[in-house]
Amino acid sequence: MATRWGASVDELSETASPAGLGLSCQASTAAVNAAHADIAAFTAALAARVSTRTTHVAEAGAGYIANETSSANQLAAVAHPVIGV
């Protein structure tokens, strides 16, 4: 899961807004540029949040695996192996 989230962060970081839409004298050009700036800021913030969560998920996954390994070792220490015929 952490790997997929990391890939999502990479995709979000690659997103770029188009430059130079319309003529500079058009009023809508400023609005479009402002919208692109807002989207770029949102995308950067989202990428940062997903990156942070990716780290937390990876740490939780490692902790889970360590706990399962420890539990299996403790069980193996007290349980007798079953021999079947």
PDB file of N, CA and C in Angstrom:
ATOM      1  N   MET A   1       0.830  -1.176   0.000  1.00  0.00           N
ATOM      2  CA  MET A   1       0.000   0.000   0.000  1.00  0.00           C
ATOM      3  C   MET A   1       0.880   1.246   0.000  1.00  0.00           C
ATOM      4  N   ALA A   2       1.925   1.211   0.814  1.00  0.00           N
ATOM      5  CA  ALA A   2       2.812   2.372   0.881  1.00  0.00           C
ATOM      6  C   ALA A   2       3.468   2.631  -0.473  1.00  0.00           C
ATOM      7  N   THR A   3       3.784   1.575  -1.197  1.00  0.00           N
ATOM      8  CA  THR A   3       4.400   1.731  -2.511  1.00  0.00           C
ATOM      9  C   THR A   3       3.444   2.416  -3.483  1.00  0.00           C
ATOM     10  N   ARG A   4       2.183   2.003  -3.454  1.00  0.00           N
ATOM     11  CA  ARG A   4       1.195   2.631  -4.337  1.00  0.00           C
ATOM     12  C   ARG A   4       0.991   4.097  -3.978  1.00  0.00           C
ATOM     13  N   TRP A   5       0.976   4.411  -2.680  1.00  0.00           N
ATOM     14  CA  TRP A   5       0.823   5.800  -2.275  1.00  0.00           C
ATOM     15  C   TRP A   5       2.025   6.617  -2.705  1.00  0.00           C
ATOM     16  N   GLY A   6       3.214   6.009  -2.580  1.00  0.00           N
ATOM     17  CA  GLY A   6       4.423   6.702  -3.032  1.00  0.00           C
ATOM     18  C   GLY A   6       4.353   7.013  -4.521  1.00  0.00           C
ATOM     19  N   ALA A   7       3.810   6.088  -5.303  1.00  0.00           N
ATOM     20  CA  ALA A   7       3.639   6.329  -6.740  1.00  0.00           C
ATOM     21  C   ALA A   7       2.647   7.465  -6.975  1.00  0.00           C
ATOM     22  N   SER A   8       1.609   7.534  -6.153  1.00  0.00           N
ATOM     23  CA  SER A   8       0.631   8.619  -6.285  1.00  0.00           C
ATOM     24  C   SER A   8       1.279   9.972  -6.000  1.00  0.00           C
ATOM     25  N   VAL A   9       2.166  10.004  -5.014  1.00  0.00           N
ATOM     26  CA  VAL A   9       2.877  11.248  -4.707  1.00  0.00           C
ATOM     27  C   VAL A   9       3.713  11.668  -5.908  1.00  0.00           C
ATOM     28  N   ASP A  10       4.384  10.707  -6.534  1.00  0.00           N
ATOM     29  CA  ASP A  10       5.181  11.026  -7.711  1.00  0.00           C
ATOM     30  C   ASP A  10       4.318  11.589  -8.827  1.00  0.00           C
ATOM     31  N   GLU A  11       3.144  10.983  -9.045  1.00  0.00           N
ATOM     32  CA  GLU A  11       2.237  11.473 -10.079  1.00  0.00           C
ATOM     33  C   GLU A  11       1.739  12.881  -9.758  1.00  0.00           C
ATOM     34  N   LEU A  12       1.421  13.125  -8.496  1.00  0.00           N
ATOM     35  CA  LEU A  12       0.957  14.459  -8.119  1.00  0.00           C
ATOM     36  C   LEU A  12       2.060  15.498  -8.290  1.00  0.00           C
ATOM     37  N   SER A  13       3.289  15.099  -8.005  1.00  0.00           N
ATOM     38  CA  SER A  13       4.407  16.030  -8.113  1.00  0.00           C
ATOM     39  C   SER A  13       4.729  16.363  -9.565  1.00  0.00           C
ATOM     40  N   GLU A  14       4.375  15.479 -10.496  1.00  0.00           N
ATOM     41  CA  GLU A  14       4.661  15.702 -11.906  1.00  0.00           C
ATOM     42  C   GLU A  14       3.645  16.612 -12.576  1.00  0.00           C
ATOM     43  N   THR A  15       2.508  16.842 -11.953  1.00  0.00           N
ATOM     44  CA  THR A  15       1.450  17.633 -12.566  1.00  0.00           C
ATOM     45  C   THR A  15       1.901  19.079 -12.725  1.00  0.00           C
ATOM     46  N   ALA A  16       1.775  19.575 -13.938  1.00  0.00           N
ATOM     47  CA  ALA A  16       2.150  20.968 -14.203  1.00  0.00           C
ATOM     48  C   ALA A  16       1.011  21.650 -14.943  1.00  0.00           C
ATOM     49  N   SER A  17       0.794  22.907 -14.619  1.00  0.00           N
ATOM     50  CA  SER A  17      -0.260  23.651 -15.310  1.00  0.00           C
ATOM     51  C   SER A  17       0.300  24.226 -16.603  1.00  0.00           C
ATOM     52  N   PRO A  18      -0.545  24.333 -17.611  1.00  0.00           N
ATOM     53  CA  PRO A  18      -0.090  24.913 -18.871  1.00  0.00           C
ATOM     54  C   PRO A  18       0.245  26.388 -18.698  1.00  0.00           C
ATOM     55  N   ALA A  19       1.230  26.855 -19.418  1.00  0.00           N
ATOM     56  CA  ALA A  19       1.658  28.248 -19.300  1.00  0.00           C
ATOM     57  C   ALA A  19       1.206  29.041 -20.521  1.00  0.00           C
ATOM     58  N   GLY A  20       0.924  30.296 -20.316  1.00  0.00           N
ATOM     59  CA  GLY A  20       0.654  31.203 -21.407  1.00  0.00           C
ATOM     60  C   GLY A  20      -0.658  31.003 -22.137  1.00  0.00           C
ATOM     61  N   LEU A  21      -1.720  30.689 -21.441  1.00  0.00           N
ATOM     62  CA  LEU A  21      -3.016  30.549 -22.102  1.00  0.00           C
ATOM     63  C   LEU A  21      -3.604  31.929 -22.388  1.00  0.00           C
ATOM     64  N   GLY A  22      -4.091  32.126 -23.590  1.00  0.00           N
ATOM     65  CA  GLY A  22      -4.770  33.373 -23.933  1.00  0.00           C
ATOM     66  C   GLY A  22      -3.823  34.546 -24.080  1.00  0.00           C
ATOM     67  N   LEU A  23      -4.388  35.686 -24.383  1.00  0.00           N
ATOM     68  CA  LEU A  23      -3.627  36.927 -24.512  1.00  0.00           C
ATOM     69  C   LEU A  23      -3.555  37.608 -23.155  1.00  0.00           C
ATOM     70  N   SER A  24      -2.462  38.311 -22.940  1.00  0.00           N
ATOM     71  CA  SER A  24      -2.293  38.973 -21.647  1.00  0.00           C
ATOM     72  C   SER A  24      -3.325  40.076 -21.425  1.00  0.00           C
ATOM     73  N   CYS A  25      -3.942  40.566 -22.498  1.00  0.00           N
ATOM     74  CA  CYS A  25      -4.932  41.635 -22.348  1.00  0.00           C
ATOM     75  C   CYS A  25      -6.312  41.100 -21.964  1.00  0.00           C
ATOM     76  N   GLN A  26      -6.497  39.803 -21.992  1.00  0.00           N
ATOM     77  CA  GLN A  26      -7.802  39.238 -21.655  1.00  0.00           C
ATOM     78  C   GLN A  26      -7.956  39.122 -20.149  1.00  0.00           C
ATOM     79  N   ALA A  27      -9.113  39.541 -19.652  1.00  0.00           N
ATOM     80  CA  ALA A  27      -9.377  39.470 -18.213  1.00  0.00           C
ATOM     81  C   ALA A  27      -9.443  38.022 -17.744  1.00  0.00           C
ATOM     82  N   SER A  28      -9.916  37.121 -18.613  1.00  0.00           N
ATOM     83  CA  SER A  28     -10.035  35.721 -18.208  1.00  0.00           C
ATOM     84  C   SER A  28      -8.685  35.049 -18.042  1.00  0.00           C
ATOM     85  N   THR A  29      -7.658  35.577 -18.666  1.00  0.00           N
ATOM     86  CA  THR A  29      -6.316  35.000 -18.533  1.00  0.00           C
ATOM     87  C   THR A  29      -5.859  35.053 -17.081  1.00  0.00           C
ATOM     88  N   ALA A  30      -6.115  36.160 -16.429  1.00  0.00           N
ATOM     89  CA  ALA A  30      -5.727  36.297 -15.025  1.00  0.00           C
ATOM     90  C   ALA A  30      -6.497  35.309 -14.159  1.00  0.00           C
ATOM     91  N   ALA A  31      -7.773  35.132 -14.456  1.00  0.00           N
ATOM     92  CA  ALA A  31      -8.592  34.187 -13.680  1.00  0.00           C
ATOM     93  C   ALA A  31      -8.105  32.761 -13.893  1.00  0.00           C
ATOM     94  N   VAL A  32      -7.791  32.412 -15.132  1.00  0.00           N
ATOM     95  CA  VAL A  32      -7.297  31.062 -15.418  1.00  0.00           C
ATOM     96  C   VAL A  32      -5.945  30.840 -14.748  1.00  0.00           C
ATOM     97  N   ASN A  33      -5.075  31.826 -14.821  1.00  0.00           N
ATOM     98  CA  ASN A  33      -3.769  31.702 -14.169  1.00  0.00           C
ATOM     99  C   ASN A  33      -3.910  31.568 -12.656  1.00  0.00           C
ATOM    100  N   ALA A  34      -4.844  32.316 -12.078  1.00  0.00           N
ATOM    101  CA  ALA A  34      -5.077  32.212 -10.637  1.00  0.00           C
ATOM    102  C   ALA A  34      -5.622  30.823 -10.286  1.00  0.00           C
ATOM    103  N   ALA A  35      -6.505  30.303 -11.124  1.00  0.00           N
ATOM    104  CA  ALA A  35      -7.033  28.958 -10.874  1.00  0.00           C
ATOM    105  C   ALA A  35      -5.935  27.920 -10.965  1.00  0.00           C
ATOM    106  N   HIS A  36      -5.064  28.052 -11.955  1.00  0.00           N
ATOM    107  CA  HIS A  36      -3.951  27.117 -12.085  1.00  0.00           C
ATOM    108  C   HIS A  36      -3.016  27.190 -10.872  1.00  0.00           C
ATOM    109  N   ALA A  37      -2.805  28.384 -10.377  1.00  0.00           N
ATOM    110  CA  ALA A  37      -1.958  28.550  -9.186  1.00  0.00           C
ATOM    111  C   ALA A  37      -2.606  27.881  -7.973  1.00  0.00           C
ATOM    112  N   ASP A  38      -3.926  28.057  -7.834  1.00  0.00           N
ATOM    113  CA  ASP A  38      -4.641  27.418  -6.725  1.00  0.00           C
ATOM    114  C   ASP A  38      -4.563  25.894  -6.832  1.00  0.00           C
ATOM    115  N   ILE A  39      -4.733  25.388  -8.034  1.00  0.00           N
ATOM    116  CA  ILE A  39      -4.668  23.941  -8.243  1.00  0.00           C
ATOM    117  C   ILE A  39      -3.265  23.424  -7.964  1.00  0.00           C
ATOM    118  N   ALA A  40      -2.260  24.153  -8.389  1.00  0.00           N
ATOM    119  CA  ALA A  40      -0.877  23.737  -8.136  1.00  0.00           C
ATOM    120  C   ALA A  40      -0.588  23.711  -6.632  1.00  0.00           C
ATOM    121  N   ALA A  41      -1.076  24.714  -5.905  1.00  0.00           N
ATOM    122  CA  ALA A  41      -0.864  24.755  -4.455  1.00  0.00           C
ATOM    123  C   ALA A  41      -1.595  23.601  -3.770  1.00  0.00           C
ATOM    124  N   PHE A  42      -2.826  23.340  -4.197  1.00  0.00           N
ATOM    125  CA  PHE A  42      -3.585  22.235  -3.624  1.00  0.00           C
ATOM    126  C   PHE A  42      -2.887  20.907  -3.902  1.00  0.00           C
ATOM    127  N   THR A  43      -2.425  20.724  -5.143  1.00  0.00           N
ATOM    128  CA  THR A  43      -1.757  19.475  -5.521  1.00  0.00           C
ATOM    129  C   THR A  43      -0.485  19.274  -4.708  1.00  0.00           C
ATOM    130  N   ALA A  44       0.275  20.328  -4.496  1.00  0.00           N
ATOM    131  CA  ALA A  44       1.491  20.226  -3.695  1.00  0.00           C
ATOM    132  C   ALA A  44       1.170  19.856  -2.246  1.00  0.00           C
ATOM    133  N   ALA A  45       0.125  20.472  -1.690  1.00  0.00           N
ATOM    134  CA  ALA A  45      -0.276  20.153  -0.317  1.00  0.00           C
ATOM    135  C   ALA A  45      -0.768  18.714  -0.218  1.00  0.00           C
ATOM    136  N   LEU A  46      -1.540  18.281  -1.206  1.00  0.00           N
ATOM    137  CA  LEU A  46      -2.034  16.902  -1.216  1.00  0.00           C
ATOM    138  C   LEU A  46      -0.880  15.914  -1.329  1.00  0.00           C
ATOM    139  N   ALA A  47       0.084  16.206  -2.188  1.00  0.00           N
ATOM    140  CA  ALA A  47       1.252  15.335  -2.346  1.00  0.00           C
ATOM    141  C   ALA A  47       2.026  15.228  -1.027  1.00  0.00           C
ATOM    142  N   ALA A  48       2.150  16.328  -0.312  1.00  0.00           N
ATOM    143  CA  ALA A  48       2.846  16.306   0.981  1.00  0.00           C
ATOM    144  C   ALA A  48       2.094  15.440   1.993  1.00  0.00           C
ATOM    145  N   ARG A  49       0.764  15.564   2.025  1.00  0.00           N
ATOM    146  CA  ARG A  49      -0.027  14.760   2.960  1.00  0.00           C
ATOM    147  C   ARG A  49       0.042  13.277   2.626  1.00  0.00           C
ATOM    148  N   VAL A  50      -0.054  12.958   1.342  1.00  0.00           N
ATOM    149  CA  VAL A  50       0.014  11.553   0.933  1.00  0.00           C
ATOM    150  C   VAL A  50       1.402  10.993   1.237  1.00  0.00           C
ATOM    151  N   SER A  51       2.426  11.790   1.028  1.00  0.00           N
ATOM    152  CA  SER A  51       3.789  11.343   1.335  1.00  0.00           C
ATOM    153  C   SER A  51       3.951  11.041   2.821  1.00  0.00           C
ATOM    154  N   THR A  52       3.387  11.895   3.668  1.00  0.00           N
ATOM    155  CA  THR A  52       3.446  11.667   5.113  1.00  0.00           C
ATOM    156  C   THR A  52       2.714  10.380   5.485  1.00  0.00           C
ATOM    157  N   ARG A  53       1.533  10.188   4.910  1.00  0.00           N
ATOM    158  CA  ARG A  53       0.768   8.973   5.185  1.00  0.00           C
ATOM    159  C   ARG A  53       1.495   7.738   4.666  1.00  0.00           C
ATOM    160  N   THR A  54       2.176   7.866   3.536  1.00  0.00           N
ATOM    161  CA  THR A  54       2.942   6.749   2.990  1.00  0.00           C
ATOM    162  C   THR A  54       3.992   6.294   3.992  1.00  0.00           C
ATOM    163  N   THR A  55       4.669   7.245   4.599  1.00  0.00           N
ATOM    164  CA  THR A  55       5.680   6.922   5.611  1.00  0.00           C
ATOM    165  C   THR A  55       5.046   6.217   6.800  1.00  0.00           C
ATOM    166  N   HIS A  56       3.913   6.718   7.255  1.00  0.00           N
ATOM    167  CA  HIS A  56       3.237   6.104   8.408  1.00  0.00           C
ATOM    168  C   HIS A  56       2.756   4.694   8.087  1.00  0.00           C
ATOM    169  N   VAL A  57       2.225   4.494   6.886  1.00  0.00           N
ATOM    170  CA  VAL A  57       1.757   3.165   6.492  1.00  0.00           C
ATOM    171  C   VAL A  57       2.927   2.194   6.397  1.00  0.00           C
ATOM    172  N   ALA A  58       4.041   2.637   5.854  1.00  0.00           N
ATOM    173  CA  ALA A  58       5.222   1.774   5.762  1.00  0.00           C
ATOM    174  C   ALA A  58       5.732   1.395   7.154  1.00  0.00           C
ATOM    175  N   GLU A  59       5.747   2.356   8.073  1.00  0.00           N
ATOM    176  CA  GLU A  59       6.169   2.066   9.450  1.00  0.00           C
ATOM    177  C   GLU A  59       5.206   1.092  10.124  1.00  0.00           C
ATOM    178  N   ALA A  60       3.917   1.291   9.918  1.00  0.00           N
ATOM    179  CA  ALA A  60       2.927   0.390  10.512  1.00  0.00           C
ATOM    180  C   ALA A  60       3.067  -1.015   9.936  1.00  0.00           C
ATOM    181  N   GLY A  61       3.303  -1.116   8.641  1.00  0.00           N
ATOM    182  CA  GLY A  61       3.499  -2.419   8.006  1.00  0.00           C
ATOM    183  C   GLY A  61       4.718  -3.137   8.559  1.00  0.00           C
ATOM    184  N   ALA A  62       5.798  -2.404   8.744  1.00  0.00           N
ATOM    185  CA  ALA A  62       7.013  -2.999   9.313  1.00  0.00           C
ATOM    186  C   ALA A  62       6.767  -3.443  10.751  1.00  0.00           C
ATOM    187  N   GLY A  63       6.032  -2.647  11.517  1.00  0.00           N
ATOM    188  CA  GLY A  63       5.701  -3.020  12.891  1.00  0.00           C
ATOM    189  C   GLY A  63       4.822  -4.262  12.943  1.00  0.00           C
ATOM    190  N   TYR A  64       3.880  -4.359  12.023  1.00  0.00           N
ATOM    191  CA  TYR A  64       3.004  -5.525  11.960  1.00  0.00           C
ATOM    192  C   TYR A  64       3.816  -6.783  11.664  1.00  0.00           C
ATOM    193  N   ILE A  65       4.705  -6.702  10.686  1.00  0.00           N
ATOM    194  CA  ILE A  65       5.531  -7.860  10.325  1.00  0.00           C
ATOM    195  C   ILE A  65       6.432  -8.260  11.489  1.00  0.00           C
ATOM    196  N   ALA A  66       7.011  -7.283  12.169  1.00  0.00           N
ATOM    197  CA  ALA A  66       7.861  -7.585  13.323  1.00  0.00           C
ATOM    198  C   ALA A  66       7.054  -8.250  14.430  1.00  0.00           C
ATOM    199  N   ASN A  67       5.839  -7.776  14.669  1.00  0.00           N
ATOM    200  CA  ASN A  67       4.991  -8.365  15.694  1.00  0.00           C
ATOM    201  C   ASN A  67       4.611  -9.800  15.335  1.00  0.00           C
ATOM    202  N   GLU A  68       4.258 -10.035  14.080  1.00  0.00           N
ATOM    203  CA  GLU A  68       3.899 -11.382  13.651  1.00  0.00           C
ATOM    204  C   GLU A  68       5.093 -12.334  13.764  1.00  0.00           C
ATOM    205  N   THR A  69       6.263 -11.856  13.407  1.00  0.00           N
ATOM    206  CA  THR A  69       7.471 -12.685  13.523  1.00  0.00           C
ATOM    207  C   THR A  69       7.752 -13.014  14.980  1.00  0.00           C
ATOM    208  N   SER A  70       7.641 -12.022  15.849  1.00  0.00           N
ATOM    209  CA  SER A  70       7.859 -12.243  17.278  1.00  0.00           C
ATOM    210  C   SER A  70       6.839 -13.233  17.841  1.00  0.00           C
ATOM    211  N   SER A  71       5.588 -13.086  17.450  1.00  0.00           N
ATOM    212  CA  SER A  71       4.545 -13.999  17.929  1.00  0.00           C
ATOM    213  C   SER A  71       4.808 -15.428  17.466  1.00  0.00           C
ATOM    214  N   ALA A  72       5.209 -15.582  16.220  1.00  0.00           N
ATOM    215  CA  ALA A  72       5.502 -16.916  15.696  1.00  0.00           C
ATOM    216  C   ALA A  72       6.676 -17.541  16.430  1.00  0.00           C
ATOM    217  N   ASN A  73       7.685 -16.748  16.729  1.00  0.00           N
ATOM    218  CA  ASN A  73       8.841 -17.258  17.475  1.00  0.00           C
ATOM    219  C   ASN A  73       8.463 -17.663  18.897  1.00  0.00           C
ATOM    220  N   GLN A  74       7.630 -16.857  19.552  1.00  0.00           N
ATOM    221  CA  GLN A  74       7.196 -17.194  20.905  1.00  0.00           C
ATOM    222  C   GLN A  74       6.346 -18.461  20.907  1.00  0.00           C
ATOM    223  N   LEU A  75       5.485 -18.611  19.938  1.00  0.00           N
ATOM    224  CA  LEU A  75       4.659 -19.800  19.839  1.00  0.00           C
ATOM    225  C   LEU A  75       5.516 -21.031  19.559  1.00  0.00           C
ATOM    226  N   ALA A  76       6.489 -20.890  18.699  1.00  0.00           N
ATOM    227  CA  ALA A  76       7.363 -22.007  18.386  1.00  0.00           C
ATOM    228  C   ALA A  76       8.173 -22.447  19.609  1.00  0.00           C
ATOM    229  N   ALA A  77       8.475 -21.503  20.501  1.00  0.00           N
ATOM    230  CA  ALA A  77       9.268 -21.812  21.686  1.00  0.00           C
ATOM    231  C   ALA A  77       8.474 -22.658  22.701  1.00  0.00           C
ATOM    232  N   VAL A  78       7.169 -22.534  22.731  1.00  0.00           N
ATOM    233  CA  VAL A  78       6.386 -23.254  23.739  1.00  0.00           C
ATOM    234  C   VAL A  78       5.565 -24.419  23.163  1.00  0.00           C
ATOM    235  N   ALA A  79       5.347 -24.433  21.889  1.00  0.00           N
ATOM    236  CA  ALA A  79       4.521 -25.475  21.287  1.00  0.00           C
ATOM    237  C   ALA A  79       5.409 -26.620  20.778  1.00  0.00           C
ATOM    238  N   HIS A  80       4.968 -27.828  21.025  1.00  0.00           N
ATOM    239  CA  HIS A  80       5.679 -28.977  20.505  1.00  0.00           C
ATOM    240  C   HIS A  80       5.268 -29.217  19.064  1.00  0.00           C
ATOM    241  N   PRO A  81       6.220 -29.550  18.239  1.00  0.00           N
ATOM    242  CA  PRO A  81       5.848 -29.803  16.852  1.00  0.00           C
ATOM    243  C   PRO A  81       4.948 -31.029  16.740  1.00  0.00           C
ATOM    244  N   VAL A  82       3.992 -30.972  15.875  1.00  0.00           N
ATOM    245  CA  VAL A  82       3.057 -32.080  15.665  1.00  0.00           C
ATOM    246  C   VAL A  82       3.635 -32.992  14.578  1.00  0.00           C
ATOM    247  N   ILE A  83       3.752 -34.249  14.933  1.00  0.00           N
ATOM    248  CA  ILE A  83       4.250 -35.232  13.976  1.00  0.00           C
ATOM    249  C   ILE A  83       3.088 -36.095  13.564  1.00  0.00           C
ATOM    250  N   GLY A  84       2.763 -36.109  12.314  1.00  0.00           N
ATOM    251  CA  GLY A  84       1.630 -36.894  11.817  1.00  0.00           C
ATOM    252  C   GLY A  84       2.103 -38.122  11.059  1.00  0.00           C
ATOM    253  N   VAL A  85       1.254 -39.099  11.014  1.00  0.00           N
ATOM    254  CA  VAL A  85       1.585 -40.323  10.289  1.00  0.00           C
ATOM    255  C   VAL A  85       0.737 -40.419   9.047  1.00  0.00           C
TER     256      VAL A  85
END
